[in-house]
Tab-separated table of C-alpha atoms and ligand atoms in Angstrom:
chain	number	residue	atom	x	y	z
A	1	MET	CA	-27.920	-7.971	-2.505
A	2	PHE	CA	-25.837	-9.941	-4.977
A	3	TYR	CA	-26.932	-13.301	-6.297
A	4	PHE	CA	-25.151	-16.296	-7.776
A	5	GLU	CA	-26.633	-18.931	-10.065
A	6	ASN	CA	-24.071	-21.590	-9.096
A	7	ILE	CA	-21.653	-22.034	-6.251
A	8	TYR	CA	-18.734	-24.310	-7.142
A	9	VAL	CA	-17.175	-25.776	-4.008
A	10	GLU	CA	-13.814	-27.518	-3.878
A	11	LYS	CA	-14.275	-30.936	-2.308
A	12	GLU	CA	-11.392	-30.348	0.091
A	13	ILE	CA	-13.114	-27.421	1.804
A	14	ALA	CA	-16.705	-28.628	1.473
A	15	ASP	CA	-16.921	-29.099	5.255
A	16	HIS	CA	-15.094	-25.916	6.212
A	17	PRO	CA	-17.361	-23.852	8.528
A	18	ARG	CA	-16.891	-20.727	6.369
A	19	THR	CA	-17.946	-22.662	3.264
A	20	LYS	CA	-21.197	-23.589	4.954
A	21	GLU	CA	-21.748	-20.025	6.197
A	22	ILE	CA	-21.314	-18.563	2.715
A	23	VAL	CA	-23.356	-21.237	0.959
A	24	ASP	CA	-26.229	-20.660	3.432
A	25	LYS	CA	-26.359	-17.000	2.381
A	26	PHE	CA	-27.392	-17.990	-1.147
A	27	PRO	CA	-30.147	-20.577	-0.775
A	28	GLY	CA	-31.225	-20.092	-4.407
A	29	ALA	CA	-27.842	-21.058	-5.865
A	30	LYS	CA	-27.122	-24.540	-7.191
A	31	ASN	CA	-24.154	-26.104	-5.369
A	32	ILE	CA	-21.658	-28.061	-7.438
A	33	LEU	CA	-18.681	-29.945	-6.013
A	34	VAL	CA	-15.417	-29.729	-7.969
A	35	ASP	CA	-11.940	-31.193	-7.443
A	36	ARG	CA	-10.100	-27.896	-7.957
A	37	TYR	CA	-11.534	-24.434	-8.544
A	38	MET	CA	-9.155	-24.036	-11.516
A	39	ASP	CA	-11.181	-26.733	-13.300
A	40	VAL	CA	-13.807	-23.995	-13.720
A	41	PHE	CA	-11.795	-20.796	-13.354
A	42	GLY	CA	-9.017	-21.858	-15.681
A	43	ARG	CA	-11.167	-23.242	-18.510
A	44	ALA	CA	-10.239	-22.114	-22.002
A	45	ARG	CA	-12.503	-19.880	-24.163
A	46	GLN	CA	-14.644	-18.338	-21.421
A	47	ASN	CA	-17.112	-15.559	-22.135
A	48	ARG	CA	-16.831	-12.854	-19.487
A	49	LEU	CA	-19.707	-10.905	-21.005
A	50	TRP	CA	-22.050	-13.883	-20.590
A	51	GLN	CA	-20.690	-14.601	-17.105
A	52	LYS	CA	-21.471	-11.018	-16.050
A	53	ASN	CA	-25.183	-11.768	-16.491
A	54	HIS	CA	-24.928	-15.294	-15.083
A	55	PRO	CA	-22.710	-14.862	-12.018
A	56	SER	CA	-21.292	-17.849	-10.180
A	57	LEU	CA	-19.131	-18.123	-7.108
A	58	LEU	CA	-16.202	-20.433	-6.442
A	59	LEU	CA	-15.160	-21.433	-2.925
A	60	ALA	CA	-11.639	-22.750	-2.736
A	61	LYS	CA	-8.583	-23.350	-0.613
A	62	ALA	CA	-5.602	-21.033	-1.070
A	63	SER	CA	-2.394	-23.031	-1.084
A	64	GLY	CA	1.325	-22.472	-1.540
A	65	GLN	CA	2.537	-18.926	-1.004
A	66	LEU	CA	-0.265	-16.752	0.404
A	67	ILE	CA	1.495	-13.389	0.725
A	68	TYR	CA	3.532	-11.856	-2.099
A	69	PRO	CA	6.083	-9.059	-2.369
A	70	GLY	CA	4.634	-6.073	-4.287
A	71	ALA	CA	5.623	-5.643	-7.943
A	72	PRO	CA	7.915	-2.693	-8.741
A	73	VAL	CA	5.065	-0.851	-10.576
A	74	CYS	CA	2.891	-0.872	-7.427
A	75	GLN	CA	2.761	2.358	-5.464
A	76	ASP	CA	4.482	1.402	-2.193
A	77	PHE	CA	4.185	4.803	-0.473
A	78	GLY	CA	7.807	4.626	0.564
A	79	SER	CA	7.419	1.385	2.539
A	80	GLN	CA	10.437	-0.802	3.125
A	81	HIS	CA	8.494	-4.083	3.090
A	82	PHE	CA	5.523	-3.933	0.755
A	83	TYR	CA	3.428	-7.082	0.356
A	84	TYR	CA	0.007	-8.003	-0.900
A	85	VAL	CA	-2.495	-10.705	-0.138
A	86	SER	CA	-4.984	-12.283	-2.496
A	87	SER	CA	-7.815	-13.777	-0.454
A	88	MET	CA	-10.238	-13.472	-3.354
A	89	LYS	CA	-10.206	-13.127	-7.123
A	90	ASN	CA	-12.512	-10.880	-9.130
A	91	CYS	CA	-14.995	-8.381	-7.870
A	92	LEU	CA	-18.678	-7.718	-7.321
A	93	TYR	CA	-18.232	-4.211	-8.680
A	94	ASP	CA	-17.897	-3.733	-12.397
A	95	CYS	CA	-15.443	-1.032	-13.401
A	96	GLU	CA	-15.050	-0.937	-17.161
A	97	TYR	CA	-11.325	-0.302	-16.858
A	98	CYS	CA	-10.649	-2.988	-14.226
A	99	TYR	CA	-7.351	-4.791	-14.851
A	100	LEU	CA	-8.910	-8.054	-13.669
A	101	LYS	CA	-10.725	-8.199	-17.006
A	102	GLY	CA	-7.358	-8.377	-18.672
A	103	MET	CA	-5.814	-10.689	-16.126
A	104	TYR	CA	-8.418	-13.467	-15.795
A	105	SER	CA	-10.379	-14.941	-18.645
A	106	CYS	CA	-13.013	-16.059	-16.111
A	107	GLY	CA	-15.326	-13.472	-14.539
A	108	TYR	CA	-16.556	-15.626	-11.645
A	109	VAL	CA	-15.636	-14.567	-8.139
A	110	VAL	CA	-13.336	-16.843	-6.122
A	111	ILE	CA	-13.253	-16.755	-2.328
A	112	PHE	CA	-10.472	-18.588	-0.513
A	113	VAL	CA	-12.131	-19.799	2.668
A	114	ASN	CA	-9.015	-20.779	4.644
A	115	PHE	CA	-8.521	-17.172	5.674
A	116	GLU	CA	-6.892	-18.089	8.983
A	117	ASP	CA	-3.949	-19.595	7.045
A	118	ILE	CA	-3.396	-16.174	5.461
A	119	LEU	CA	-3.501	-14.456	8.853
A	120	GLU	CA	-1.045	-17.007	10.193
A	121	GLU	CA	1.358	-16.395	7.301
A	122	ALA	CA	1.106	-12.612	7.836
A	123	HIS	CA	1.864	-13.149	11.522
A	124	ARG	CA	4.905	-15.313	10.696
A	125	LEU	CA	6.169	-12.786	8.138
A	126	ASP	CA	5.994	-9.996	10.712
A	127	LEU	CA	7.864	-12.174	13.194
A	128	ARG	CA	10.544	-13.199	10.682
A	129	LEU	CA	11.254	-9.716	9.353
A	130	SER	CA	11.387	-8.176	12.806
A	131	THR	CA	13.802	-10.923	13.965
A	132	GLU	CA	15.997	-10.553	10.874
A	133	ALA	CA	16.187	-6.778	11.223
A	134	GLY	CA	17.020	-7.128	14.908
A	135	GLU	CA	18.786	-4.131	16.313
A	136	LYS	CA	21.007	-3.779	13.262
A	137	GLU	CA	18.818	-1.571	11.107
A	138	GLY	CA	15.625	-1.369	13.069
A	139	TYR	CA	12.335	-2.801	11.934
A	140	GLN	CA	10.041	-0.355	10.206
A	141	GLY	CA	7.227	-2.831	9.804
A	142	ILE	CA	5.340	-4.291	6.867
A	143	TYR	CA	2.875	-2.619	4.558
A	144	LEU	CA	0.258	-5.163	3.610
A	145	SER	CA	-2.248	-4.469	0.864
A	146	VAL	CA	-5.162	-6.839	1.514
A	147	SER	CA	-7.805	-5.695	-0.962
A	148	PHE	CA	-5.928	-7.022	-3.934
A	149	ASP	CA	-7.495	-8.619	-7.020
A	150	THR	CA	-10.874	-7.635	-5.585
A	151	ASP	CA	-12.680	-5.003	-3.526
A	152	LEU	CA	-12.682	-6.683	-0.131
A	153	MET	CA	-15.264	-4.327	1.365
A	154	ALA	CA	-17.803	-5.130	-1.348
A	155	PHE	CA	-17.858	-8.694	0.001
A	156	ASP	CA	-17.647	-8.025	3.666
A	157	SER	CA	-21.253	-8.925	4.402
A	158	ILE	CA	-20.464	-12.305	2.796
A	159	THR	CA	-16.969	-13.015	4.146
A	160	GLY	CA	-16.346	-10.779	7.186
A	161	TYR	CA	-12.677	-10.601	6.094
A	162	ALA	CA	-12.307	-6.831	6.591
A	163	ARG	CA	-13.340	-7.173	10.207
A	164	LEU	CA	-10.775	-9.943	10.696
A	165	TRP	CA	-8.081	-7.703	9.199
A	166	ALA	CA	-9.124	-4.898	11.563
A	167	LYS	CA	-8.579	-7.271	14.477
A	168	PHE	CA	-5.260	-8.458	13.015
A	169	ALA	CA	-4.054	-4.842	12.691
A	170	ALA	CA	-4.997	-4.199	16.319
A	171	ASP	CA	-2.884	-7.223	17.377
A	172	HIS	CA	0.081	-6.404	15.076
A	173	PRO	CA	1.073	-2.752	15.465
A	174	MET	CA	4.057	-3.125	13.107
A	175	VAL	CA	1.893	-4.321	10.238
A	176	THR	CA	0.101	-1.577	8.348
A	177	VAL	CA	-2.955	-3.136	6.778
A	178	GLU	CA	-4.385	-1.304	3.788
A	179	ILE	CA	-7.957	-1.957	2.658
A	180	ARG	CA	-8.668	-0.260	-0.632
A	181	THR	CA	-12.252	0.289	-1.744
A	182	LYS	CA	-14.646	1.976	-4.108
A	183	GLY	CA	-17.439	1.312	-1.639
A	184	GLY	CA	-18.905	3.369	1.148
A	185	PRO	CA	-18.821	0.828	3.958
A	186	ASP	CA	-20.230	1.299	7.424
A	187	ILE	CA	-16.913	1.475	9.233
A	188	SER	CA	-18.383	1.067	12.720
A	189	ALA	CA	-19.297	-2.532	11.762
A	190	LEU	CA	-15.567	-3.319	11.600
A	191	LEU	CA	-14.714	-2.376	15.164
A	192	PRO	CA	-13.107	-5.344	16.896
A	193	GLU	CA	-15.272	-6.601	19.747
A	194	GLY	CA	-14.987	-4.487	22.868
A	195	GLU	CA	-13.026	-1.760	21.046
A	196	GLU	CA	-14.287	1.765	20.615
A	197	GLY	CA	-11.880	2.829	17.911
A	198	LEU	CA	-9.814	1.464	15.070
A	199	VAL	CA	-6.042	1.480	15.152
A	200	GLU	CA	-3.940	3.883	13.137
A	201	ASN	CA	-2.093	1.072	11.341
A	202	LEU	CA	-5.374	0.161	9.645
A	203	VAL	CA	-5.524	2.217	6.471
A	204	PHE	CA	-8.704	2.715	4.495
A	205	ALA	CA	-7.698	3.699	0.998
A	206	TYR	CA	-10.666	5.174	-0.831
A	207	THR	CA	-10.533	5.468	-4.578
A	208	ILE	CA	-11.973	8.899	-5.225
A	209	SER	CA	-13.426	9.654	-8.654
A	210	PRO	CA	-15.665	12.432	-9.963
A	211	GLN	CA	-19.335	11.394	-9.949
A	212	PRO	CA	-19.562	11.522	-13.785
A	213	VAL	CA	-16.645	9.039	-13.959
A	214	ILE	CA	-18.377	6.790	-11.418
A	215	ASP	CA	-21.626	6.974	-13.392
A	216	SER	CA	-19.947	6.198	-16.686
A	217	PHE	CA	-17.308	3.631	-15.768
A	218	GLU	CA	-17.469	2.360	-12.165
A	219	HIS	CA	-20.697	0.392	-12.221
A	220	ARG	CA	-22.230	-0.856	-8.956
A	221	THR	CA	-19.688	1.047	-6.839
A	222	ALA	CA	-20.652	3.592	-4.178
A	223	SER	CA	-21.336	7.208	-5.097
A	224	LEU	CA	-18.690	9.825	-4.401
A	225	LYS	CA	-20.839	11.133	-1.557
A	226	ALA	CA	-21.076	7.678	0.068
A	227	ARG	CA	-17.305	7.121	-0.237
A	228	LEU	CA	-16.595	10.473	1.405
A	229	THR	CA	-19.115	9.891	4.201
A	230	SER	CA	-17.492	6.528	4.921
A	231	ALA	CA	-13.993	8.078	4.847
A	232	ALA	CA	-15.065	10.771	7.321
A	233	LYS	CA	-16.422	8.078	9.673
A	234	ALA	CA	-13.237	6.013	9.360
A	235	MET	CA	-11.254	9.062	10.481
A	236	ASP	CA	-13.693	9.660	13.355
A	237	HIS	CA	-13.045	6.074	14.475
A	238	GLY	CA	-9.280	6.639	14.487
A	239	ALA	CA	-8.345	4.763	11.294
A	240	SER	CA	-5.938	6.288	8.789
A	241	VAL	CA	-7.450	7.411	5.536
A	242	ARG	CA	-5.684	7.504	2.220
A	243	LEU	CA	-7.322	9.125	-0.780
A	244	CYS	CA	-6.462	7.511	-4.098
A	245	PHE	CA	-7.161	9.793	-7.037
A	246	ASP	CA	-6.050	6.948	-9.189
A	247	PRO	CA	-6.895	6.110	-11.872
A	248	MET	CA	-7.824	9.513	-13.253
A	249	ILE	CA	-9.928	8.898	-16.339
A	250	TYR	CA	-9.837	11.265	-19.276
A	251	GLN	CA	-13.098	12.888	-20.300
A	252	ARG	CA	-13.523	15.894	-22.564
A	253	ASP	CA	-14.419	18.109	-19.590
A	254	TRP	CA	-11.942	16.463	-17.210
A	255	LYS	CA	-10.744	19.755	-15.731
A	256	ASP	CA	-14.281	20.747	-14.646
A	257	CYS	CA	-15.002	17.223	-13.390
A	258	TYR	CA	-11.891	17.024	-11.228
A	259	THR	CA	-12.243	20.612	-9.994
A	260	HIS	CA	-15.784	19.939	-8.795
A	261	MET	CA	-14.688	16.657	-7.221
A	262	VAL	CA	-11.931	18.334	-5.184
A	263	GLU	CA	-14.461	20.889	-3.936
A	264	GLN	CA	-16.711	18.054	-2.727
A	265	VAL	CA	-13.771	16.266	-1.077
A	266	GLY	CA	-12.702	19.477	0.691
A	267	LYS	CA	-16.208	20.021	2.063
A	268	ALA	CA	-16.588	16.446	3.329
A	269	LEU	CA	-13.184	15.783	4.926
A	270	SER	CA	-10.642	17.510	7.139
A	271	LEU	CA	-7.911	17.164	4.558
A	272	GLU	CA	-5.091	18.084	6.918
A	273	LYS	CA	-5.887	14.870	8.821
A	274	ILE	CA	-5.622	12.370	5.986
A	275	ARG	CA	-2.651	10.030	5.938
A	276	ASP	CA	-1.745	10.815	2.323
A	277	ALA	CA	-3.068	10.866	-1.226
A	278	SER	CA	-2.052	9.261	-4.484
A	279	VAL	CA	-2.507	10.660	-7.952
A	280	GLY	CA	-2.229	8.650	-11.152
A	281	THR	CA	-3.855	8.358	-14.543
A	282	PHE	CA	-5.186	5.131	-16.019
A	283	ARG	CA	-2.384	2.798	-17.070
A	284	ILE	CA	-2.268	-0.921	-17.655
A	285	SER	CA	-0.134	-3.693	-19.063
A	286	ALA	CA	-0.458	-3.607	-22.856
A	287	ASP	CA	-1.267	-7.337	-22.874
A	288	TYR	CA	-4.132	-6.904	-20.425
A	289	LEU	CA	-5.475	-3.984	-22.454
A	290	LYS	CA	-5.763	-6.157	-25.520
A	291	ARG	CA	-8.000	-8.601	-23.656
A	292	MET	CA	-9.980	-5.865	-21.891
A	293	ARG	CA	-10.861	-4.266	-25.203
A	294	GLY	CA	-12.512	-7.544	-26.216
A	295	VAL	CA	-14.534	-7.607	-22.983
A	296	GLU	CA	-15.503	-3.903	-23.139
A	297	PRO	CA	-15.890	-3.176	-26.867
A	298	ASP	CA	-17.975	-0.021	-26.286
A	299	SER	CA	-16.098	1.500	-23.366
A	300	ALA	CA	-14.528	4.896	-24.009
A	301	ALA	CA	-12.313	4.273	-20.968
A	302	VAL	CA	-10.493	1.324	-22.551
A	303	GLN	CA	-10.870	2.098	-26.268
A	304	PHE	CA	-8.933	5.394	-25.931
A	305	PRO	CA	-5.955	5.559	-28.359
A	306	PHE	CA	-3.361	4.937	-25.658
A	307	GLU	CA	0.387	5.195	-26.005
A	308	THR	CA	2.511	2.162	-25.094
A	309	ARG	CA	5.724	2.667	-23.144
A	310	GLY	CA	7.801	-0.178	-21.718
A	311	GLY	CA	4.986	-2.712	-22.066
A	312	TYR	CA	2.399	-0.445	-20.415
A	313	ALA	CA	-0.412	1.458	-22.099
A	314	GLY	CA	-1.567	4.858	-20.874
A	315	TYR	CA	-2.392	8.370	-21.957
A	316	PRO	CA	0.195	10.209	-24.056
A	317	ARG	CA	2.921	11.571	-21.789
A	318	ALA	CA	1.880	15.248	-22.156
A	319	LEU	CA	-1.770	14.517	-21.320
A	320	GLU	CA	-0.836	12.254	-18.424
A	321	ASP	CA	1.440	14.915	-16.988
A	322	SER	CA	-1.038	17.749	-17.394
A	323	MET	CA	-3.849	15.729	-15.731
A	324	MET	CA	-1.708	14.803	-12.735
A	325	THR	CA	-0.176	18.250	-12.338
A	326	PHE	CA	-3.600	19.893	-12.552
A	327	LEU	CA	-5.024	17.632	-9.853
A	328	GLU	CA	-1.979	17.920	-7.601
A	329	GLU	CA	-2.315	21.706	-7.687
A	330	LYS	CA	-6.015	21.517	-6.851
A	331	LEU	CA	-5.322	19.158	-3.941
A	332	LYS	CA	-2.659	21.445	-2.548
A	333	GLU	CA	-5.001	24.437	-2.830
A	334	ALA	CA	-7.615	22.383	-0.961
A	335	GLY	CA	-5.235	21.830	1.953
A	336	ILE	CA	-3.266	18.603	1.331
A	337	GLU	CA	0.427	19.121	1.990
A	338	ALA	CA	2.665	18.537	-1.039
A	339	LYS	CA	4.753	15.960	0.864
A	340	LYS	CA	1.642	13.832	1.394
A	341	ILE	CA	0.867	13.575	-2.308
A	342	TYR	CA	2.366	10.573	-4.124
A	343	ARG	CA	2.412	10.518	-7.891
A	344	SER	CA	2.137	7.198	-9.752
A	345	GLU	CA	3.423	7.241	-13.274
A	346	PHE	CA	4.727	4.615	-15.632
B	1	LIG	S1	-13.554	-1.969	-7.548
B	1	LIG	FE1	-11.442	-2.439	-8.187
B	1	LIG	S2	-11.360	-4.665	-8.317
B	1	LIG	FE2	-13.530	-4.078	-8.301
B	1	LIG	S3	-14.130	-3.934	-10.461
B	1	LIG	FE3	-13.497	-1.889	-9.786
B	1	LIG	S4	-11.313	-1.748	-10.325
B	1	LIG	FE4	-11.877	-3.915	-10.359
């Protein structure tokens, strides 16, 4: 179980039932009332390394726009309307190469407790886009990425948000809800009450990495075996499963690592039944990388001599291409159709 030394609570949501529920789960934490969470989160000169060993939680109210159109660099899997939701900031897992380390100078986790406002906005967006499309062009639905700026499943025992999204997906067949994770959650715990299965428009996107990459760089996340077991169960329960081989991380023996990983994936899952797969090597905004290198001074994953192209840092083009092509070939040999494999490059 995770622990927090302090829980900072915005005064405005101090009496919110979810605030109380979350606070009660950490009786050892000191509770501190604040006017706005940004008073703590947005402070200058924060030390993420120190904060890692002294974790605190912030409970806040999300305001303004709650759902955002996806940036052009996001993999949208061919969706017409791609949006993302940020119901939390930062993560309980600790991947050395996580972009959040470059994005936020504060390492504390933020949970926005007014989750129902987010659901309401998603509902209204679905309604608006379907009305606008009318019979003219036909409505193909929304693709909503909900595990953004965090790993939602890692927190589900604290927030219950994944279960609420599962229910939302069941009630909104034209909204495809994607929950991306590096965990190995017990999917049966997400079944909406009275339901035996999950709906197909609920997508579990598992980041799949070789075990040596997990051991070296994806601290506190689930093992490859646990991720695959969870993915197999999600498929058994009727949910769609996406496999994200992204980011691929370079290691000297990367070919052996990724070959062995594909063998394990092929043994654990019926690959012809997955929704699709994405392949991409590590890449990040050059500005974020600068900050991440300060937070992870000893990490081979972020200290690699990257090449910068168009404001993004990544492996040299030839290496990037050979890693992705190698993996794509292995995935096809293992039984994933070429048309289901999406490549993410920058
Ligand atoms: S699981 Fe995702 S959000 Fe969490 S630390 Fe790793 S990369 Fe970051």
